[in-house]
Amino acid sequence: MENEDAIRFFIENPAPSTLSNVENKVKRFIDLQPEERNVVLVTSGGTLVPMEKNMVRYIDNFSAGNRGAASAEYFCKAGYAVIFLYRNYSLMPFVRHFEGPWTNLFTKRNVGSSSSWEIKDSLKDMLNSSLEDLEHMEKRSQLLCLPYTMLTEYLWYLKTIAEGLKCLRSRALFYLAAAVSDFHIPAQDMSEHKIQSGAGKDKLELSMRPVPKFLRYLVDSWAPEALIISFKLETDENILIQKARAALHRYNHQLVIANLLTTRKKSVAFVIPDSVMWLHLSEDDLKNGIEIEDYIVSQCIKLHKEKNLT
Amino acid sequence: MENEDAIRFFIENPAPSTLSNVENKVKRFIDLQPEERNVVLVTSGGTLVPMEKNMVRYIDNFSAGNRGAASAEYFCKAGYAVIFLYRNYSLMPFVRHFEGPWTNLFTKRNVGSSSSWEIKDSLKDMLNSSLEDLEHMEKRSQLLCLPYTMLTEYLWYLKTIAEGLKCLRSRALFYLAAAVSDFHIPAQDMSEHKIQSGAGKDKLELSMRPVPKFLRYLVDSWAPEALIISFKLETDENILIQKARAALHRYNHQLVIANLLTTRKKSVAFVIPDSVMWLHLSEDDLKNGIEIEDYIVSQCIKLHKEKNLT
């Protein structure tokens, strides 16, 4: 039933025109991988859901893309090849530490009677090393960055990447950190034009449908031999673990990483069918600038190895 | 009635903690203006409306902020002092021509055996002159840029700025180009936590309330002597002019600039109570890189002068 919903979604929401380009990039990237290198798909950022066909308004998920960008970086450093599927303009691995408007990168320098704008001295080292690392990883085919914006783009790209990774069998890892909309307005129910407000209209009733649960489909059909890790973000700690367990049960995959919006940078729970393991950063870790993604990624790589030994 | 709704909105949605800072900046900016300089408030970008108190999802309005940023620039060049109230990270006057991720500003240069990342030669002139212009306008107190994100921030800031501009009487101009949400979820109706999806839940019903019409309040109470110009964006050309006229009638202000999503960069209509004047860019204009905001702003300044003569 759920898989039928997923299939129908792809019929009702045609592929974006960019799909074949993404498909080619993924194929080339996978072909270039040496035999011994594992490949991880890291998804990051939030998906956008339009409210009208001629889109004026949309529903979005809060995510700067920190978790995904940091994790992609640690996977690269650990020797994985990373396909990074990220929300356009969200944070990217290696160059994620500068967040302000780009104008803040520069300062004015007077040269004789004229002046020119140059990179701030305090940022030069960060800029050099981060751009260098990004280029290095891309050049040696260890990192492929693919941007999306809409929910439909995200899902079509996910399908295509999963199909591309199938040939790697258990060498593939899915690390699904993107904040994907649970609800959307199906194309056939969507208003053609901007939804009207106006005098006398005292409310707007929006009826949204659940987005099909693609994770089940991913586990069953697209990537049956890969290790699949999903994330669960909640704001209410009373339901966090229960929701994570329900997801594991429903999708039959291996691991849910559960976290709360307010504490997500220092605490996460690894939820597997019969246990929960909490991972907390210590005060010392925080003081030393350790990022929790460093630990999360090490733990995932360990699991990936163990799975492939058994 | 409408004004009561506006007052209630400010009671139910408390002021952001940043308000006094904004108030001080606006006051200082207005104090610094020479007697003969007119002041315009240009609003730009879209407002964000949260769906939950612990926000995971939100509703947003599509707007890169092009119209507002370009218009602010032309007002500055025409000698106006500009308060630019813009959605954080949307486009800003003078520096609006570079849109890509900031990493695209740089290229690698090999210096001897080492390498460093520097500004691309092809961008250096654009970067220098745009940063120079922005700094120049800010230094001579002709431009004050104030970012917002949430709808509530936008409305509180608008109120504060309007109150600050009141002392300038007819020297003030309001140019309201921001895409402000028509609907929101009032604080008392908002879910505390992330709205739950899950098995068995086959739809999400969202009930949203209209945002009070602050324009009426602006005209009546905050800025009774200023020239007030609002924008109307539609996707359906059959209702555009009628909607613009309805807004004029309802709010009793002077001018609505009406435009369609698809043609907004080359055609706008100036709608006043008894006439509609269309302004189109010619093929030659487009070829020569003329921007429609150049014409729009000239026309608004002309109206402002005429109003102050009568």
Coordinates of C-alpha atoms in Angstrom, one line a residue:
Chain A
M1 CA 0.0 0.0 0.0
E2 CA 2.7 2.5 1.0
N3 CA 4.8 1.5 -1.9
E4 CA 1.8 2.1 -4.2
D5 CA 1.5 5.6 -2.8
A6 CA 5.2 6.2 -3.6
I7 CA 4.8 4.9 -7.2
R8 CA 1.7 7.1 -7.7
F9 CA 3.6 10.2 -6.4
F10 CA 6.1 9.8 -9.2
I11 CA 3.3 9.5 -11.8
E12 CA 1.4 12.5 -10.5
N13 CA 4.5 14.7 -10.0
P14 CA 6.6 14.5 -13.2
A15 CA 10.4 14.5 -13.0
P16 CA 12.1 17.8 -13.0
S17 CA 13.9 18.7 -16.3
T18 CA 17.2 18.6 -14.4
L19 CA 16.9 14.9 -13.6
S20 CA 18.9 13.5 -16.4
N21 CA 21.8 15.8 -15.6
V22 CA 21.7 14.6 -12.0
E23 CA 21.6 11.0 -13.2
N24 CA 24.6 11.5 -15.4
K25 CA 26.6 13.1 -12.6
V26 CA 25.8 10.4 -10.2
K27 CA 26.7 7.7 -12.6
R28 CA 30.0 9.3 -13.5
F29 CA 30.8 9.8 -9.8
I30 CA 30.1 6.2 -8.9
D31 CA 32.1 4.9 -11.9
L32 CA 35.1 6.9 -10.7
Q33 CA 35.2 5.3 -7.2
P34 CA 38.0 2.8 -6.4
E35 CA 36.8 -0.7 -5.4
E36 CA 37.6 -0.2 -1.7
R37 CA 35.9 3.1 -1.2
N38 CA 32.5 3.1 0.4
V39 CA 29.9 5.6 -0.7
V40 CA 27.5 7.6 1.4
L41 CA 24.5 9.7 0.4
V42 CA 24.1 12.5 2.9
T43 CA 20.9 14.5 2.5
S44 CA 20.7 18.0 4.1
G45 CA 18.5 21.1 4.5
G46 CA 14.7 21.3 4.3
T47 CA 12.4 20.7 1.4
L48 CA 10.1 23.4 0.0
V49 CA 6.4 22.7 -0.7
P50 CA 4.5 25.2 -2.9
M51 CA 1.0 26.3 -2.0
E52 CA 0.0 27.4 -5.5
K53 CA 1.0 26.2 -9.0
N54 CA 2.0 29.8 -9.8
M55 CA 3.9 29.9 -6.6
V56 CA 3.7 32.9 -4.4
R57 CA 3.6 31.1 -1.1
Y58 CA 5.2 28.0 0.2
I59 CA 5.7 25.8 3.3
D60 CA 9.2 25.2 4.4
N61 CA 11.1 23.2 7.0
F62 CA 13.5 25.0 9.3
S63 CA 17.0 23.8 8.6
A64 CA 20.2 25.6 8.0
G65 CA 21.9 22.4 7.0
N66 CA 24.4 22.2 9.7
R67 CA 24.0 18.6 10.6
G68 CA 24.2 17.4 7.0
A69 CA 27.1 19.7 6.0
A70 CA 29.2 18.8 9.1
S71 CA 28.5 15.1 8.7
A72 CA 29.4 15.1 5.0
E73 CA 32.7 16.6 6.0
Y74 CA 33.5 13.9 8.6
F75 CA 32.5 11.2 6.1
C76 CA 34.9 12.6 3.5
K77 CA 37.7 12.8 6.1
A78 CA 37.1 9.2 7.0
G79 CA 37.6 8.2 3.4
Y80 CA 34.1 7.8 2.2
A81 CA 32.9 9.2 -1.1
V82 CA 30.0 11.5 -0.4
I83 CA 27.0 12.4 -2.5
F84 CA 25.7 15.5 -0.8
L85 CA 22.1 16.3 -1.7
Y86 CA 21.5 19.7 -0.1
R87 CA 18.9 22.5 -0.2
N88 CA 20.2 25.2 -2.5
Y89 CA 21.9 27.9 -0.5
S90 CA 22.1 25.9 2.7
L91 CA 25.4 25.1 4.3
M92 CA 28.0 23.0 2.5
P93 CA 30.8 20.8 3.8
F94 CA 34.1 22.5 4.4
V95 CA 32.9 26.0 3.6
R96 CA 30.1 25.9 6.3
H97 CA 31.9 28.1 8.9
F98 CA 31.2 31.4 7.2
E99 CA 27.4 32.2 7.5
G100 CA 27.0 35.9 7.3
P101 CA 26.1 37.9 4.2
W102 CA 29.0 37.7 1.7
T103 CA 29.7 41.4 2.1
N104 CA 31.1 40.7 5.5
L105 CA 34.0 38.9 4.0
F106 CA 35.5 42.2 2.8
T107 CA 37.2 45.2 4.2
K108 CA 38.3 48.4 2.6
R109 CA 42.0 49.1 2.2
N110 CA 43.5 52.4 1.1
V111 CA 46.2 52.0 -1.4
G112 CA 47.8 55.4 -2.0
S113 CA 45.0 57.8 -3.0
S114 CA 42.6 55.1 -4.1
S115 CA 41.0 52.3 -2.2
S116 CA 40.0 48.7 -2.8
W117 CA 38.0 46.1 -1.1
E118 CA 39.9 43.0 0.0
I119 CA 39.3 39.8 2.0
K120 CA 39.5 40.5 5.8
D121 CA 42.8 39.4 7.2
S122 CA 41.0 37.6 10.0
L123 CA 39.2 35.4 7.5
K124 CA 42.0 34.7 5.0
D125 CA 43.2 31.4 6.6
M126 CA 39.7 30.1 7.1
L127 CA 38.8 31.0 3.6
N128 CA 42.0 29.5 2.0
S129 CA 41.8 26.2 3.9
S130 CA 38.1 25.7 3.5
L131 CA 38.0 26.4 -0.3
E132 CA 41.1 24.3 -0.7
D133 CA 39.5 21.3 1.1
L134 CA 36.3 21.6 -0.9
E135 CA 38.2 21.7 -4.2
H136 CA 40.5 18.9 -3.1
M137 CA 37.6 16.6 -2.2
E138 CA 35.7 17.4 -5.4
K139 CA 38.8 16.9 -7.6
R140 CA 39.6 13.5 -6.3
S141 CA 35.9 12.5 -6.8
Q142 CA 35.3 12.1 -3.1
L143 CA 32.5 14.7 -3.0
L144 CA 29.6 15.4 -5.3
C145 CA 27.3 18.3 -4.3
L146 CA 23.8 18.3 -5.8
P147 CA 21.4 21.1 -4.8
Y148 CA 17.6 20.8 -4.7
T149 CA 14.8 23.2 -3.6
M150 CA 11.4 21.6 -4.0
L151 CA 10.1 18.4 -2.3
T152 CA 9.5 16.8 -5.7
E153 CA 13.1 17.5 -6.8
Y154 CA 14.4 16.0 -3.6
L155 CA 12.3 12.8 -4.0
W156 CA 13.2 12.3 -7.7
Y157 CA 16.9 12.9 -7.0
L158 CA 16.8 10.5 -4.0
K159 CA 15.2 7.8 -6.2
T160 CA 17.8 8.3 -9.0
I161 CA 20.7 8.3 -6.6
A162 CA 19.5 5.2 -4.8
E163 CA 19.1 3.4 -8.2
G164 CA 22.6 4.5 -9.0
L165 CA 24.0 3.2 -5.8
K166 CA 22.3 -0.2 -6.1
C167 CA 25.3 -1.7 -7.9
L168 CA 27.5 -0.9 -4.9
R169 CA 25.3 -3.2 -2.7
S170 CA 26.4 -3.1 0.9
R171 CA 29.1 -0.6 0.2
A172 CA 26.4 2.1 0.1
L173 CA 25.2 4.0 3.1
F174 CA 22.2 6.3 3.3
Y175 CA 22.4 9.1 5.9
L176 CA 19.1 10.9 5.5
A177 CA 19.5 14.1 7.6
A178 CA 17.3 16.4 5.4
A179 CA 14.1 17.8 6.9
V180 CA 11.6 16.4 4.5
S181 CA 8.0 17.7 4.5
D182 CA 5.5 15.3 6.0
F183 CA 2.6 17.0 4.2
H184 CA 2.1 18.6 0.8
I185 CA -0.6 19.8 -1.5
P186 CA -0.9 17.3 -4.3
A187 CA -0.7 18.8 -7.8
Q188 CA -4.4 18.0 -8.6
D189 CA -5.6 19.9 -5.4
M190 CA -3.3 22.9 -5.9
S191 CA -4.7 26.3 -6.7
E192 CA -3.6 27.5 -10.1
H193 CA -3.2 31.1 -8.9
K194 CA -2.3 32.9 -5.7
I195 CA -4.8 32.0 -3.0
Q196 CA -7.0 35.0 -2.4
S197 CA -7.6 36.7 0.9
G198 CA -9.7 39.8 1.0
A199 CA -12.6 41.5 2.9
G200 CA -15.0 39.0 4.4
K201 CA -12.7 36.0 4.2
D202 CA -12.1 35.3 7.9
K203 CA -9.9 32.2 7.5
L204 CA -7.9 30.2 5.1
E205 CA -8.4 26.4 5.4
L206 CA -5.5 24.5 4.0
S207 CA -5.9 20.8 3.5
M208 CA -2.6 19.0 3.1
R209 CA -2.0 15.3 2.3
P210 CA 0.8 13.2 3.8
V211 CA 3.9 12.7 1.7
P212 CA 4.2 9.0 0.8
K213 CA 6.8 7.3 3.1
F214 CA 9.6 6.8 0.7
L215 CA 11.9 5.3 3.3
R216 CA 9.9 2.0 3.1
Y217 CA 10.4 2.0 -0.7
L218 CA 14.1 2.8 -0.3
V219 CA 14.5 -0.2 2.0
D220 CA 12.5 -2.6 0.0
S221 CA 13.3 -1.7 -3.6
W222 CA 15.9 0.8 -4.3
A223 CA 18.6 -0.1 -1.9
P224 CA 17.9 -3.5 -0.2
E225 CA 21.5 -4.2 0.7
A226 CA 22.6 -0.8 1.9
L227 CA 22.8 0.5 5.5
I228 CA 20.0 3.1 5.9
I229 CA 20.1 5.7 8.7
S230 CA 17.3 8.1 9.1
F231 CA 16.8 11.1 11.5
K232 CA 13.9 12.0 13.7
L233 CA 13.6 15.6 15.0
E234 CA 11.0 16.5 17.6
T235 CA 10.4 19.4 19.9
D236 CA 8.6 17.3 22.6
E237 CA 11.0 15.0 24.5
N238 CA 8.2 12.9 25.8
I239 CA 7.5 11.4 22.3
L240 CA 10.9 11.4 20.8
I241 CA 12.0 7.8 21.4
Q242 CA 8.6 6.4 20.8
K243 CA 8.4 8.2 17.4
A244 CA 11.9 6.9 16.5
R245 CA 10.9 3.3 17.4
A246 CA 7.8 3.6 15.4
A247 CA 9.8 4.7 12.3
L248 CA 12.2 1.8 12.7
H249 CA 9.3 -0.6 13.0
R250 CA 7.4 0.9 10.1
Y251 CA 10.3 1.1 7.6
N252 CA 12.3 -1.9 8.7
H253 CA 15.6 -0.1 8.4
Q254 CA 18.6 -0.3 10.7
L255 CA 19.0 2.9 12.7
V256 CA 17.1 6.1 13.6
I257 CA 19.1 9.0 15.1
A258 CA 16.7 10.9 17.3
N259 CA 17.2 14.5 18.5
L260 CA 15.4 17.4 20.0
L261 CA 15.3 20.8 18.3
T262 CA 16.8 22.6 21.3
T263 CA 19.6 20.2 22.2
R264 CA 20.4 18.7 18.8
K265 CA 23.9 20.1 18.9
K266 CA 24.9 18.2 22.0
S267 CA 22.7 15.2 22.4
V268 CA 21.4 12.5 20.1
A269 CA 20.0 9.1 20.6
F270 CA 20.9 6.0 18.5
V271 CA 17.7 4.0 18.3
I272 CA 17.9 0.4 17.1
P273 CA 15.1 -2.2 17.4
D274 CA 16.1 -3.4 20.9
S275 CA 18.0 -0.5 22.4
V276 CA 18.6 3.2 22.8
M277 CA 22.1 4.6 23.2
W278 CA 22.4 8.3 24.1
L279 CA 25.4 10.2 22.9
H280 CA 26.1 13.5 24.7
L281 CA 28.9 16.0 24.2
S282 CA 30.7 16.7 27.5
E283 CA 31.4 20.2 28.8
D284 CA 35.1 19.6 27.8
D285 CA 34.0 18.5 24.3
L286 CA 32.0 21.7 23.9
K287 CA 34.9 23.9 25.2
N288 CA 37.3 22.2 22.8
G289 CA 35.0 22.9 19.8
I290 CA 34.2 19.2 19.2
E291 CA 31.2 18.7 17.1
I292 CA 28.7 16.0 17.8
E293 CA 28.7 15.0 14.1
D294 CA 32.2 13.8 14.5
Y295 CA 31.0 11.2 17.0
I296 CA 27.8 10.4 15.1
V297 CA 29.7 9.7 11.9
S298 CA 32.3 7.5 13.6
Q299 CA 29.5 5.5 15.1
C300 CA 27.7 5.1 11.8
I301 CA 30.9 4.0 10.1
K302 CA 31.4 1.4 12.8
L303 CA 27.9 0.1 12.3
H304 CA 28.5 0.0 8.5
K305 CA 31.6 -2.1 9.0
E306 CA 29.9 -4.5 11.5
K307 CA 27.0 -5.0 9.2
N308 CA 29.3 -5.9 6.3
L309 CA 31.2 -8.4 8.4
T310 CA 28.2 -10.4 9.4
Chain B
M1 CA -13.0 47.6 13.3
E2 CA -9.9 47.0 11.2
N3 CA -7.9 49.3 13.4
E4 CA -9.0 47.3 16.5
D5 CA -7.7 44.1 14.9
A6 CA -4.4 45.8 14.4
I7 CA -4.2 47.0 18.0
R8 CA -5.1 43.5 19.2
F9 CA -2.4 42.0 17.1
F10 CA 0.2 44.0 18.9
I11 CA -1.2 42.9 22.3
E12 CA -1.3 39.2 21.4
N13 CA 2.1 39.2 19.7
P14 CA 4.6 40.9 22.0
A15 CA 7.3 43.1 20.6
P16 CA 10.6 41.3 19.7
S17 CA 13.5 42.0 22.1
T18 CA 15.3 43.8 19.2
L19 CA 12.7 46.5 19.0
S20 CA 14.3 49.2 21.1
N21 CA 17.5 48.8 19.2
V22 CA 15.6 49.3 15.9
E23 CA 13.8 52.3 17.5
N24 CA 17.1 53.9 18.5
K25 CA 18.7 53.4 15.1
V26 CA 15.7 54.9 13.3
K27 CA 15.6 57.9 15.7
R28 CA 19.3 58.6 15.2
F29 CA 19.0 58.2 11.4
I30 CA 16.1 60.7 11.2
D31 CA 17.8 63.2 13.5
L32 CA 20.8 63.2 11.1
Q33 CA 18.8 64.1 8.1
P34 CA 19.3 67.6 6.7
E35 CA 16.1 69.7 6.4
E36 CA 15.7 69.4 2.7
R37 CA 16.1 65.7 2.4
N38 CA 13.0 63.5 2.0
V39 CA 12.9 60.1 3.6
V40 CA 11.5 56.9 2.2
L41 CA 10.8 53.6 3.9
V42 CA 11.4 50.8 1.4
T43 CA 10.2 47.4 2.6
S44 CA 11.5 44.3 0.8
G45 CA 11.5 40.5 0.7
G46 CA 8.9 38.1 2.2
T47 CA 7.7 37.6 5.8
L48 CA 7.9 34.2 7.6
V49 CA 4.9 32.8 9.5
P50 CA 5.7 29.9 11.9
M51 CA 3.4 26.9 12.1
E52 CA 4.5 25.8 15.6
K53 CA 5.7 27.7 18.7
N54 CA 8.7 25.5 18.7
M55 CA 9.2 26.2 15.1
V56 CA 10.0 23.3 12.8
R57 CA 7.9 24.4 9.8
Y58 CA 6.8 27.7 8.5
I59 CA 5.0 29.4 5.7
D60 CA 6.9 31.8 3.5
N61 CA 6.3 34.2 0.7
F62 CA 8.4 33.9 -2.5
S63 CA 10.6 37.0 -2.9
A64 CA 14.2 37.4 -3.6
G65 CA 13.9 41.1 -2.8
N66 CA 14.9 42.4 -6.2
R67 CA 12.2 45.0 -6.5
G68 CA 12.9 46.4 -3.0
A69 CA 16.7 46.4 -3.3
A70 CA 16.7 48.0 -6.8
S71 CA 14.2 50.6 -5.7
A72 CA 16.1 51.5 -2.6
E73 CA 19.1 52.1 -4.7
Y74 CA 17.3 54.5 -7.1
F75 CA 15.8 56.4 -4.2
C76 CA 19.3 56.9 -2.8
K77 CA 20.7 58.0 -6.1
A78 CA 17.8 60.5 -6.4
G79 CA 18.8 62.0 -3.1
Y80 CA 16.3 60.4 -0.7
A81 CA 17.4 59.0 2.6
V82 CA 16.3 55.4 2.6
I83 CA 15.3 53.1 5.5
F84 CA 15.5 49.7 4.0
L85 CA 13.5 47.1 5.9
Y86 CA 14.4 43.8 4.3
R87 CA 14.1 40.1 4.9
N88 CA 17.4 38.9 6.4
Y89 CA 19.7 37.4 3.7
S90 CA 17.5 38.8 0.8
L91 CA 19.0 41.2 -1.7
M92 CA 20.4 44.5 -0.6
P93 CA 20.8 47.8 -2.5
F94 CA 24.1 48.3 -4.4
V95 CA 25.4 44.8 -3.6
R96 CA 22.4 43.0 -5.2
H97 CA 24.1 42.0 -8.4
F98 CA 26.0 39.1 -7.0
E99 CA 23.6 36.3 -6.1
G100 CA 25.4 32.9 -6.2
P101 CA 26.9 31.2 -3.1
W102 CA 29.8 33.3 -1.8
T103 CA 32.3 30.6 -2.7
N104 CA 31.8 31.6 -6.4
L105 CA 33.5 34.9 -5.6
F106 CA 36.9 33.3 -5.4
T107 CA 39.4 31.6 -7.6
K108 CA 42.7 29.8 -6.8
R109 CA 46.0 31.4 -7.7
N110 CA 49.3 29.7 -7.5
V111 CA 52.0 31.8 -5.9
G112 CA 55.3 30.0 -6.3
S113 CA 54.9 26.6 -4.8
S114 CA 51.9 27.5 -2.6
S115 CA 48.5 28.7 -3.6
S116 CA 45.9 31.1 -2.3
W117 CA 42.2 31.9 -3.0
E118 CA 41.5 35.4 -4.3
I119 CA 38.7 37.4 -5.7
K120 CA 38.0 36.6 -9.3
D121 CA 39.4 39.2 -11.7
S122 CA 36.1 39.4 -13.5
L123 CA 34.3 40.3 -10.3
K124 CA 36.8 42.8 -8.8
D125 CA 35.3 46.0 -10.3
M126 CA 31.7 45.0 -9.5
L127 CA 32.7 44.2 -6.0
N128 CA 34.7 47.3 -5.4
S129 CA 32.2 49.7 -6.7
S130 CA 29.2 48.0 -5.1
L131 CA 30.8 47.8 -1.6
E132 CA 32.0 51.4 -2.0
D133 CA 28.5 52.7 -2.9
L134 CA 26.9 50.8 0.0
E135 CA 29.5 52.2 2.4
H136 CA 29.2 55.7 1.0
M137 CA 25.5 55.8 1.4
E138 CA 25.6 54.4 4.9
K139 CA 28.4 56.8 6.0
R140 CA 26.5 59.9 4.8
S141 CA 23.4 58.6 6.6
Q142 CA 21.5 58.2 3.4
L143 CA 20.8 54.5 3.9
L144 CA 19.8 52.5 7.0
C145 CA 19.4 48.7 6.5
L146 CA 17.2 46.9 9.0
P147 CA 16.7 43.1 8.6
Y148 CA 13.6 41.1 9.7
T149 CA 12.6 37.5 9.4
M150 CA 9.2 36.9 11.1
L151 CA 5.9 38.6 10.2
T152 CA 5.6 39.9 13.8
E153 CA 9.1 41.5 13.6
Y154 CA 8.1 43.1 10.3
L155 CA 4.9 44.6 11.7
W156 CA 6.5 45.8 14.9
Y157 CA 9.3 47.4 13.0
L158 CA 6.9 49.0 10.5
K159 CA 4.9 50.5 13.4
T160 CA 8.1 51.9 15.0
I161 CA 9.5 53.3 11.8
A162 CA 6.2 54.9 10.9
E163 CA 6.0 56.5 14.4
G164 CA 9.5 57.8 14.0
L165 CA 8.8 59.3 10.5
K166 CA 5.7 61.1 11.7
C167 CA 7.6 64.2 12.6
L168 CA 8.7 64.5 9.0
R169 CA 5.1 64.8 8.0
S170 CA 4.7 65.0 4.2
R171 CA 8.5 64.6 3.7
A172 CA 8.0 60.9 4.4
L173 CA 7.2 58.4 1.7
F174 CA 6.2 54.7 2.3
Y175 CA 7.1 52.3 -0.5
L176 CA 5.8 49.0 0.7
A177 CA 7.3 46.4 -1.6
A178 CA 7.6 43.5 0.9
A179 CA 5.5 40.4 0.3
V180 CA 3.6 40.3 3.6
S181 CA 1.7 37.2 4.6
D182 CA -2.1 37.6 4.3
F183 CA -2.7 34.8 6.7
H184 CA -1.1 33.6 9.9
I185 CA -1.7 31.3 12.8
P186 CA -2.4 33.4 15.9
A187 CA -0.2 32.6 18.9
Q188 CA -3.2 31.2 20.9
D189 CA -4.1 28.7 18.2
M190 CA -0.5 27.6 17.5
S191 CA 0.6 24.1 18.3
E192 CA 3.3 24.1 21.0
H193 CA 5.2 21.3 19.4
K194 CA 5.9 20.0 15.9
I195 CA 2.6 19.1 14.3
Q196 CA 2.5 15.3 14.1
S197 CA 2.0 13.2 11.0
G198 CA 2.1 9.4 11.3
A199 CA 0.3 6.3 10.4
G200 CA -3.5 6.7 10.0
K201 CA -3.4 10.5 9.7
D202 CA -4.6 11.0 6.1
K203 CA -4.5 14.8 6.1
L204 CA -3.4 17.9 7.9
E205 CA -6.0 20.6 8.2
L206 CA -4.5 24.0 8.8
S207 CA -6.7 26.9 9.8
M208 CA -5.2 30.3 9.3
R209 CA -6.5 33.7 10.2
P210 CA -6.1 36.8 8.1
V211 CA -3.4 39.2 9.2
P212 CA -5.0 42.5 10.2
K213 CA -4.8 45.1 7.5
F214 CA -2.1 47.4 8.8
L215 CA -2.1 49.6 5.8
R216 CA -5.4 51.3 7.0
Y217 CA -3.8 51.9 10.3
L218 CA -0.7 53.3 8.7
V219 CA -2.8 55.7 6.7
D220 CA -5.1 56.7 9.6
S221 CA -2.8 56.9 12.6
W222 CA 0.8 56.4 12.1
A223 CA 1.6 58.5 9.0
P224 CA -1.5 60.6 8.0
E225 CA 0.5 63.1 6.1
A226 CA 3.0 60.9 4.2
L227 CA 2.7 59.5 0.7
I228 CA 1.9 55.9 0.9
I229 CA 2.5 53.5 -2.0
S230 CA 1.7 49.8 -1.8
F231 CA 2.2 46.9 -4.2
K232 CA -0.1 44.2 -5.4
L233 CA 1.3 41.0 -6.8
E234 CA -1.0 38.6 -8.5
T235 CA -0.6 35.6 -10.8
D236 CA -4.0 35.9 -12.6
E237 CA -4.1 39.0 -14.8
N238 CA -7.9 39.0 -14.9
I239 CA -8.2 40.1 -11.3
L240 CA -5.1 42.3 -11.0
I241 CA -6.5 45.8 -11.5
Q242 CA -9.7 45.0 -9.7
K243 CA -7.7 43.9 -6.7
A244 CA -5.5 46.9 -6.8
R245 CA -8.6 49.2 -6.9
A246 CA -10.1 47.4 -4.0
A247 CA -7.0 48.0 -1.9
L248 CA -7.0 51.7 -2.8
H249 CA -10.6 51.9 -1.8
R250 CA -10.2 50.0 1.4
Y251 CA -7.1 51.7 2.7
N252 CA -7.7 55.1 1.3
H253 CA -4.1 55.7 0.4
Q254 CA -2.6 57.2 -2.8
L255 CA -1.2 54.6 -5.1
V256 CA -1.1 50.9 -5.7
I257 CA 1.6 49.5 -8.0
A258 CA 0.2 46.4 -9.5
N259 CA 2.2 43.6 -11.2
L260 CA 2.0 40.0 -12.3
L261 CA 4.4 37.4 -11.1
T262 CA 5.6 36.4 -14.6
T263 CA 6.0 39.9 -16.1
R264 CA 6.9 42.0 -13.0
K265 CA 10.3 42.9 -14.4
K266 CA 9.0 44.6 -17.5
S267 CA 5.4 45.7 -16.8
V268 CA 3.7 47.4 -13.9
A269 CA 0.4 49.4 -13.6
F270 CA 0.1 52.5 -11.5
V271 CA -3.4 52.4 -10.1
I272 CA -4.9 55.5 -8.6
P273 CA -8.6 56.1 -7.7
D274 CA -9.7 57.3 -11.2
S275 CA -7.1 55.9 -13.6
V276 CA -4.6 53.1 -14.5
M277 CA -1.3 53.9 -16.1
W278 CA 0.7 51.0 -17.5
L279 CA 4.5 51.3 -17.6
H280 CA 6.3 48.8 -19.9
L281 CA 10.0 48.5 -20.6
S282 CA 10.6 48.6 -24.4
E283 CA 12.8 46.0 -26.2
D284 CA 15.5 48.7 -26.3
D285 CA 15.3 49.3 -22.6
L286 CA 15.7 45.6 -21.9
K287 CA 18.6 45.4 -24.3
N288 CA 20.3 48.3 -22.6
G289 CA 19.9 46.8 -19.1
I290 CA 17.4 49.5 -18.0
E291 CA 15.5 48.3 -14.9
I292 CA 11.9 49.0 -14.4
E293 CA 12.5 50.2 -10.8
D294 CA 14.4 53.2 -12.3
Y295 CA 11.1 54.3 -14.0
I296 CA 8.9 53.3 -11.0
V297 CA 11.0 55.3 -8.6
S298 CA 11.1 58.4 -10.8
Q299 CA 7.4 58.3 -11.1
C300 CA 6.9 58.0 -7.3
I301 CA 9.2 60.9 -6.7
K302 CA 7.2 63.0 -9.1
L303 CA 4.0 62.1 -7.3
H304 CA 5.6 62.9 -4.0
K305 CA 6.6 66.4 -5.3
E306 CA 3.2 67.1 -6.8
K307 CA 1.4 66.0 -3.6
N308 CA 3.6 68.4 -1.5
L309 CA 2.9 71.3 -3.9
T310 CA -0.8 71.1 -3.6

